[in-house]
Amino acid sequence: MTRRLLLESGLELFKTKGYTATTADDIATAAGTARVTFYAYFPSRSELMKALIDERLNEALQRVRSPEHGSTARDLVATVAEGTPDAVMAWLRRTADIRPAIRPIIRSGRDAAVIDPELTDPVER
C-alpha cells in the first residue's frame, strides 16, 4: 500500500513539477509518509523512476524481459508474426488507447535520464 502510494505520488509530482524539481521529501509528503519511509522502499528518486518504468510502463505495454532483445512487447511480437495490415492497425489502435496512461511515465523517464545517467530512455528499457 505505502509503496504504491509512493509510486503514484512520485509520478504525479514528476508530471506536475518535473523530475528535476521533485525531491524524495516531496514524494514522501504527498504520499502521507516520511522521508525515512521513502528510503525504506527506494534508495533514491531514480530507483522510484526505474520502478515506474519496470512496473507500470512495461505492464501497460505488456513487455517482458528478453535476454536477446532487452524487453519485448508480447502483443507487438504477435502482431509482427501475423504481419497483416489489419493486425498492425489493430495494434496501433490499442497502443493509442493506452497512450494517456504511459505518456507521463515516458516523459518523466526521459527527463530523468538527462539528470540521472543510470537511467536509460524508458522506451529502450
JSON list of C-alpha atoms in Angstrom, two decimals:
[
{"chain": "A", "resi": 1, "resn": "MET", "atom": "CA", "xyz": [0.00, 0.00, 0.00]},
{"chain": "A", "resi": 2, "resn": "THR", "atom": "CA", "xyz": [2.70, 2.52, 1.01]},
{"chain": "A", "resi": 3, "resn": "ARG", "atom": "CA", "xyz": [4.92, 1.56, -1.91]},
{"chain": "A", "resi": 4, "resn": "ARG", "atom": "CA", "xyz": [2.01, 2.03, -4.31]},
{"chain": "A", "resi": 5, "resn": "LEU", "atom": "CA", "xyz": [1.27, 5.45, -2.81]},
{"chain": "A", "resi": 6, "resn": "LEU", "atom": "CA", "xyz": [4.91, 6.46, -3.22]},
{"chain": "A", "resi": 7, "resn": "LEU", "atom": "CA", "xyz": [4.85, 5.38, -6.88]},
{"chain": "A", "resi": 8, "resn": "GLU", "atom": "CA", "xyz": [1.59, 7.21, -7.55]},
{"chain": "A", "resi": 9, "resn": "SER", "atom": "CA", "xyz": [2.71, 10.34, -5.69]},
{"chain": "A", "resi": 10, "resn": "GLY", "atom": "CA", "xyz": [6.07, 10.30, -7.44]},
{"chain": "A", "resi": 11, "resn": "LEU", "atom": "CA", "xyz": [4.51, 10.04, -10.88]},
{"chain": "A", "resi": 12, "resn": "GLU", "atom": "CA", "xyz": [2.01, 12.79, -10.14]},
{"chain": "A", "resi": 13, "resn": "LEU", "atom": "CA", "xyz": [4.75, 15.11, -8.90]},
{"chain": "A", "resi": 14, "resn": "PHE", "atom": "CA", "xyz": [7.00, 14.27, -11.85]},
{"chain": "A", "resi": 15, "resn": "LYS", "atom": "CA", "xyz": [4.07, 15.23, -14.12]},
{"chain": "A", "resi": 16, "resn": "THR", "atom": "CA", "xyz": [3.25, 18.49, -12.35]},
{"chain": "A", "resi": 17, "resn": "LYS", "atom": "CA", "xyz": [6.62, 19.75, -11.04]},
{"chain": "A", "resi": 18, "resn": "GLY", "atom": "CA", "xyz": [9.01, 17.83, -13.27]},
{"chain": "A", "resi": 19, "resn": "TYR", "atom": "CA", "xyz": [11.57, 15.24, -12.28]},
{"chain": "A", "resi": 20, "resn": "THR", "atom": "CA", "xyz": [14.31, 17.77, -11.51]},
{"chain": "A", "resi": 21, "resn": "ALA", "atom": "CA", "xyz": [12.19, 19.82, -9.13]},
{"chain": "A", "resi": 22, "resn": "THR", "atom": "CA", "xyz": [10.72, 16.83, -7.29]},
{"chain": "A", "resi": 23, "resn": "THR", "atom": "CA", "xyz": [12.56, 15.63, -4.19]},
{"chain": "A", "resi": 24, "resn": "ALA", "atom": "CA", "xyz": [12.23, 12.46, -2.14]},
{"chain": "A", "resi": 25, "resn": "ASP", "atom": "CA", "xyz": [10.77, 14.64, 0.63]},
{"chain": "A", "resi": 26, "resn": "ASP", "atom": "CA", "xyz": [8.12, 15.96, -1.77]},
{"chain": "A", "resi": 27, "resn": "ILE", "atom": "CA", "xyz": [7.14, 12.43, -2.75]},
{"chain": "A", "resi": 28, "resn": "ALA", "atom": "CA", "xyz": [7.05, 11.20, 0.85]},
{"chain": "A", "resi": 29, "resn": "THR", "atom": "CA", "xyz": [4.92, 14.16, 1.94]},
{"chain": "A", "resi": 30, "resn": "ALA", "atom": "CA", "xyz": [2.50, 13.71, -0.96]},
{"chain": "A", "resi": 31, "resn": "ALA", "atom": "CA", "xyz": [2.17, 10.03, -0.04]},
{"chain": "A", "resi": 32, "resn": "GLY", "atom": "CA", "xyz": [1.45, 10.96, 3.58]},
{"chain": "A", "resi": 33, "resn": "THR", "atom": "CA", "xyz": [4.62, 9.46, 4.94]},
{"chain": "A", "resi": 34, "resn": "ALA", "atom": "CA", "xyz": [8.15, 10.47, 5.97]},
{"chain": "A", "resi": 35, "resn": "ARG", "atom": "CA", "xyz": [11.45, 10.61, 4.10]},
{"chain": "A", "resi": 36, "resn": "VAL", "atom": "CA", "xyz": [12.73, 7.57, 6.01]},
{"chain": "A", "resi": 37, "resn": "THR", "atom": "CA", "xyz": [9.79, 5.55, 4.69]},
{"chain": "A", "resi": 38, "resn": "PHE", "atom": "CA", "xyz": [10.54, 6.67, 1.14]},
{"chain": "A", "resi": 39, "resn": "TYR", "atom": "CA", "xyz": [14.11, 5.43, 1.52]},
{"chain": "A", "resi": 40, "resn": "ALA", "atom": "CA", "xyz": [12.91, 2.14, 3.01]},
{"chain": "A", "resi": 41, "resn": "TYR", "atom": "CA", "xyz": [11.24, 1.41, -0.32]},
{"chain": "A", "resi": 42, "resn": "PHE", "atom": "CA", "xyz": [13.50, 3.26, -2.76]},
{"chain": "A", "resi": 43, "resn": "PRO", "atom": "CA", "xyz": [17.21, 4.05, -2.24]},
{"chain": "A", "resi": 44, "resn": "SER", "atom": "CA", "xyz": [16.83, 7.11, -4.48]},
{"chain": "A", "resi": 45, "resn": "ARG", "atom": "CA", "xyz": [14.46, 9.08, -6.63]},
{"chain": "A", "resi": 46, "resn": "SER", "atom": "CA", "xyz": [15.96, 7.40, -9.71]},
{"chain": "A", "resi": 47, "resn": "GLU", "atom": "CA", "xyz": [15.11, 3.97, -8.24]},
{"chain": "A", "resi": 48, "resn": "LEU", "atom": "CA", "xyz": [11.50, 5.09, -7.93]},
{"chain": "A", "resi": 49, "resn": "MET", "atom": "CA", "xyz": [11.64, 6.15, -11.59]},
{"chain": "A", "resi": 50, "resn": "LYS", "atom": "CA", "xyz": [13.07, 2.75, -12.55]},
{"chain": "A", "resi": 51, "resn": "ALA", "atom": "CA", "xyz": [10.21, 1.07, -10.68]},
{"chain": "A", "resi": 52, "resn": "LEU", "atom": "CA", "xyz": [7.67, 3.19, -12.57]},
{"chain": "A", "resi": 53, "resn": "ILE", "atom": "CA", "xyz": [9.25, 2.16, -15.85]},
{"chain": "A", "resi": 54, "resn": "ASP", "atom": "CA", "xyz": [9.69, -1.50, -14.98]},
{"chain": "A", "resi": 55, "resn": "GLU", "atom": "CA", "xyz": [6.32, -1.99, -13.34]},
{"chain": "A", "resi": 56, "resn": "ARG", "atom": "CA", "xyz": [3.86, 0.50, -14.76]},
{"chain": "A", "resi": 57, "resn": "LEU", "atom": "CA", "xyz": [5.18, 1.15, -18.26]},
{"chain": "A", "resi": 58, "resn": "ASN", "atom": "CA", "xyz": [6.25, -2.40, -19.06]},
{"chain": "A", "resi": 59, "resn": "GLU", "atom": "CA", "xyz": [2.96, -3.73, -17.67]},
{"chain": "A", "resi": 60, "resn": "ALA", "atom": "CA", "xyz": [0.89, -1.34, -19.79]},
{"chain": "A", "resi": 61, "resn": "LEU", "atom": "CA", "xyz": [2.90, -2.26, -22.89]},
{"chain": "A", "resi": 62, "resn": "GLN", "atom": "CA", "xyz": [2.86, -5.97, -21.94]},
{"chain": "A", "resi": 63, "resn": "ARG", "atom": "CA", "xyz": [6.64, -6.07, -22.21]},
{"chain": "A", "resi": 64, "resn": "VAL", "atom": "CA", "xyz": [8.67, -8.91, -20.77]},
{"chain": "A", "resi": 65, "resn": "ARG", "atom": "CA", "xyz": [12.39, -9.16, -20.27]},
{"chain": "A", "resi": 66, "resn": "SER", "atom": "CA", "xyz": [14.15, -10.98, -23.06]},
{"chain": "A", "resi": 67, "resn": "PRO", "atom": "CA", "xyz": [17.85, -11.92, -22.96]},
{"chain": "A", "resi": 68, "resn": "GLU", "atom": "CA", "xyz": [18.05, -11.44, -26.71]},
{"chain": "A", "resi": 69, "resn": "HIS", "atom": "CA", "xyz": [16.18, -8.14, -27.01]},
{"chain": "A", "resi": 70, "resn": "GLY", "atom": "CA", "xyz": [16.19, -6.45, -23.60]},
{"chain": "A", "resi": 71, "resn": "SER", "atom": "CA", "xyz": [12.42, -6.31, -23.35]},
{"chain": "A", "resi": 72, "resn": "THR", "atom": "CA", "xyz": [9.74, -7.28, -25.80]},
{"chain": "A", "resi": 73, "resn": "ALA", "atom": "CA", "xyz": [6.09, -6.31, -26.04]},
{"chain": "A", "resi": 74, "resn": "ARG", "atom": "CA", "xyz": [4.22, -9.62, -26.39]},
{"chain": "A", "resi": 75, "resn": "ASP", "atom": "CA", "xyz": [1.40, -8.01, -28.30]},
{"chain": "A", "resi": 76, "resn": "LEU", "atom": "CA", "xyz": [3.79, -6.38, -30.77]},
{"chain": "A", "resi": 77, "resn": "VAL", "atom": "CA", "xyz": [5.68, -9.64, -31.29]},
{"chain": "A", "resi": 78, "resn": "ALA", "atom": "CA", "xyz": [2.40, -11.41, -32.11]},
{"chain": "A", "resi": 79, "resn": "THR", "atom": "CA", "xyz": [1.41, -8.58, -34.47]},
{"chain": "A", "resi": 80, "resn": "VAL", "atom": "CA", "xyz": [4.72, -8.74, -36.32]},
{"chain": "A", "resi": 81, "resn": "ALA", "atom": "CA", "xyz": [4.43, -12.53, -36.55]},
{"chain": "A", "resi": 82, "resn": "GLU", "atom": "CA", "xyz": [0.97, -12.20, -38.08]},
{"chain": "A", "resi": 83, "resn": "GLY", "atom": "CA", "xyz": [2.24, -9.46, -40.37]},
{"chain": "A", "resi": 84, "resn": "THR", "atom": "CA", "xyz": [-1.06, -8.34, -41.83]},
{"chain": "A", "resi": 85, "resn": "PRO", "atom": "CA", "xyz": [-2.03, -4.69, -42.28]},
{"chain": "A", "resi": 86, "resn": "ASP", "atom": "CA", "xyz": [-5.18, -5.31, -40.20]},
{"chain": "A", "resi": 87, "resn": "ALA", "atom": "CA", "xyz": [-3.12, -6.70, -37.32]},
{"chain": "A", "resi": 88, "resn": "VAL", "atom": "CA", "xyz": [-0.75, -3.73, -37.44]},
{"chain": "A", "resi": 89, "resn": "MET", "atom": "CA", "xyz": [-3.66, -1.24, -37.48]},
{"chain": "A", "resi": 90, "resn": "ALA", "atom": "CA", "xyz": [-5.32, -3.02, -34.55]},
{"chain": "A", "resi": 91, "resn": "TRP", "atom": "CA", "xyz": [-2.05, -2.89, -32.58]},
{"chain": "A", "resi": 92, "resn": "LEU", "atom": "CA", "xyz": [-1.66, 0.81, -33.35]},
{"chain": "A", "resi": 93, "resn": "ARG", "atom": "CA", "xyz": [-5.23, 1.49, -32.14]},
{"chain": "A", "resi": 94, "resn": "ARG", "atom": "CA", "xyz": [-4.64, -0.44, -28.89]},
{"chain": "A", "resi": 95, "resn": "THR", "atom": "CA", "xyz": [-1.37, 1.38, -28.32]},
{"chain": "A", "resi": 96, "resn": "ALA", "atom": "CA", "xyz": [-3.03, 4.75, -28.96]},
{"chain": "A", "resi": 97, "resn": "ASP", "atom": "CA", "xyz": [-5.71, 3.86, -26.40]},
{"chain": "A", "resi": 98, "resn": "ILE", "atom": "CA", "xyz": [-3.13, 3.37, -23.64]},
{"chain": "A", "resi": 99, "resn": "ARG", "atom": "CA", "xyz": [-1.11, 6.46, -24.57]},
{"chain": "A", "resi": 100, "resn": "PRO", "atom": "CA", "xyz": [-2.66, 8.67, -21.85]},
{"chain": "A", "resi": 101, "resn": "ALA", "atom": "CA", "xyz": [-1.53, 6.17, -19.19]},
{"chain": "A", "resi": 102, "resn": "ILE", "atom": "CA", "xyz": [2.01, 5.69, -20.48]},
{"chain": "A", "resi": 103, "resn": "ARG", "atom": "CA", "xyz": [2.85, 9.18, -21.72]},
{"chain": "A", "resi": 104, "resn": "PRO", "atom": "CA", "xyz": [3.61, 10.66, -18.26]},
{"chain": "A", "resi": 105, "resn": "ILE", "atom": "CA", "xyz": [5.94, 7.77, -17.43]},
{"chain": "A", "resi": 106, "resn": "ILE", "atom": "CA", "xyz": [7.80, 8.04, -20.73]},
{"chain": "A", "resi": 107, "resn": "ARG", "atom": "CA", "xyz": [8.07, 11.82, -20.45]},
{"chain": "A", "resi": 108, "resn": "SER", "atom": "CA", "xyz": [9.26, 11.69, -16.83]},
{"chain": "A", "resi": 109, "resn": "GLY", "atom": "CA", "xyz": [11.69, 8.89, -17.65]},
{"chain": "A", "resi": 110, "resn": "ARG", "atom": "CA", "xyz": [13.23, 10.88, -20.46]},
{"chain": "A", "resi": 111, "resn": "ASP", "atom": "CA", "xyz": [13.57, 13.94, -18.24]},
{"chain": "A", "resi": 112, "resn": "ALA", "atom": "CA", "xyz": [15.11, 11.80, -15.51]},
{"chain": "A", "resi": 113, "resn": "ALA", "atom": "CA", "xyz": [17.61, 10.21, -17.90]},
{"chain": "A", "resi": 114, "resn": "VAL", "atom": "CA", "xyz": [19.06, 13.65, -18.64]},
{"chain": "A", "resi": 115, "resn": "ILE", "atom": "CA", "xyz": [19.98, 14.16, -14.98]},
{"chain": "A", "resi": 116, "resn": "ASP", "atom": "CA", "xyz": [20.48, 10.62, -13.74]},
{"chain": "A", "resi": 117, "resn": "PRO", "atom": "CA", "xyz": [22.80, 8.81, -16.16]},
{"chain": "A", "resi": 118, "resn": "GLU", "atom": "CA", "xyz": [21.97, 5.40, -14.70]},
{"chain": "A", "resi": 119, "resn": "LEU", "atom": "CA", "xyz": [18.51, 5.75, -16.16]},
{"chain": "A", "resi": 120, "resn": "THR", "atom": "CA", "xyz": [18.13, 4.88, -19.80]},
{"chain": "A", "resi": 121, "resn": "ASP", "atom": "CA", "xyz": [15.47, 6.01, -22.18]},
{"chain": "A", "resi": 122, "resn": "PRO", "atom": "CA", "xyz": [12.29, 4.29, -20.91]},
{"chain": "A", "resi": 123, "resn": "VAL", "atom": "CA", "xyz": [11.35, 3.26, -24.41]},
{"chain": "A", "resi": 124, "resn": "GLU", "atom": "CA", "xyz": [14.62, 1.33, -24.72]},
{"chain": "A", "resi": 125, "resn": "ARG", "atom": "CA", "xyz": [14.29, -0.48, -21.38]}
]
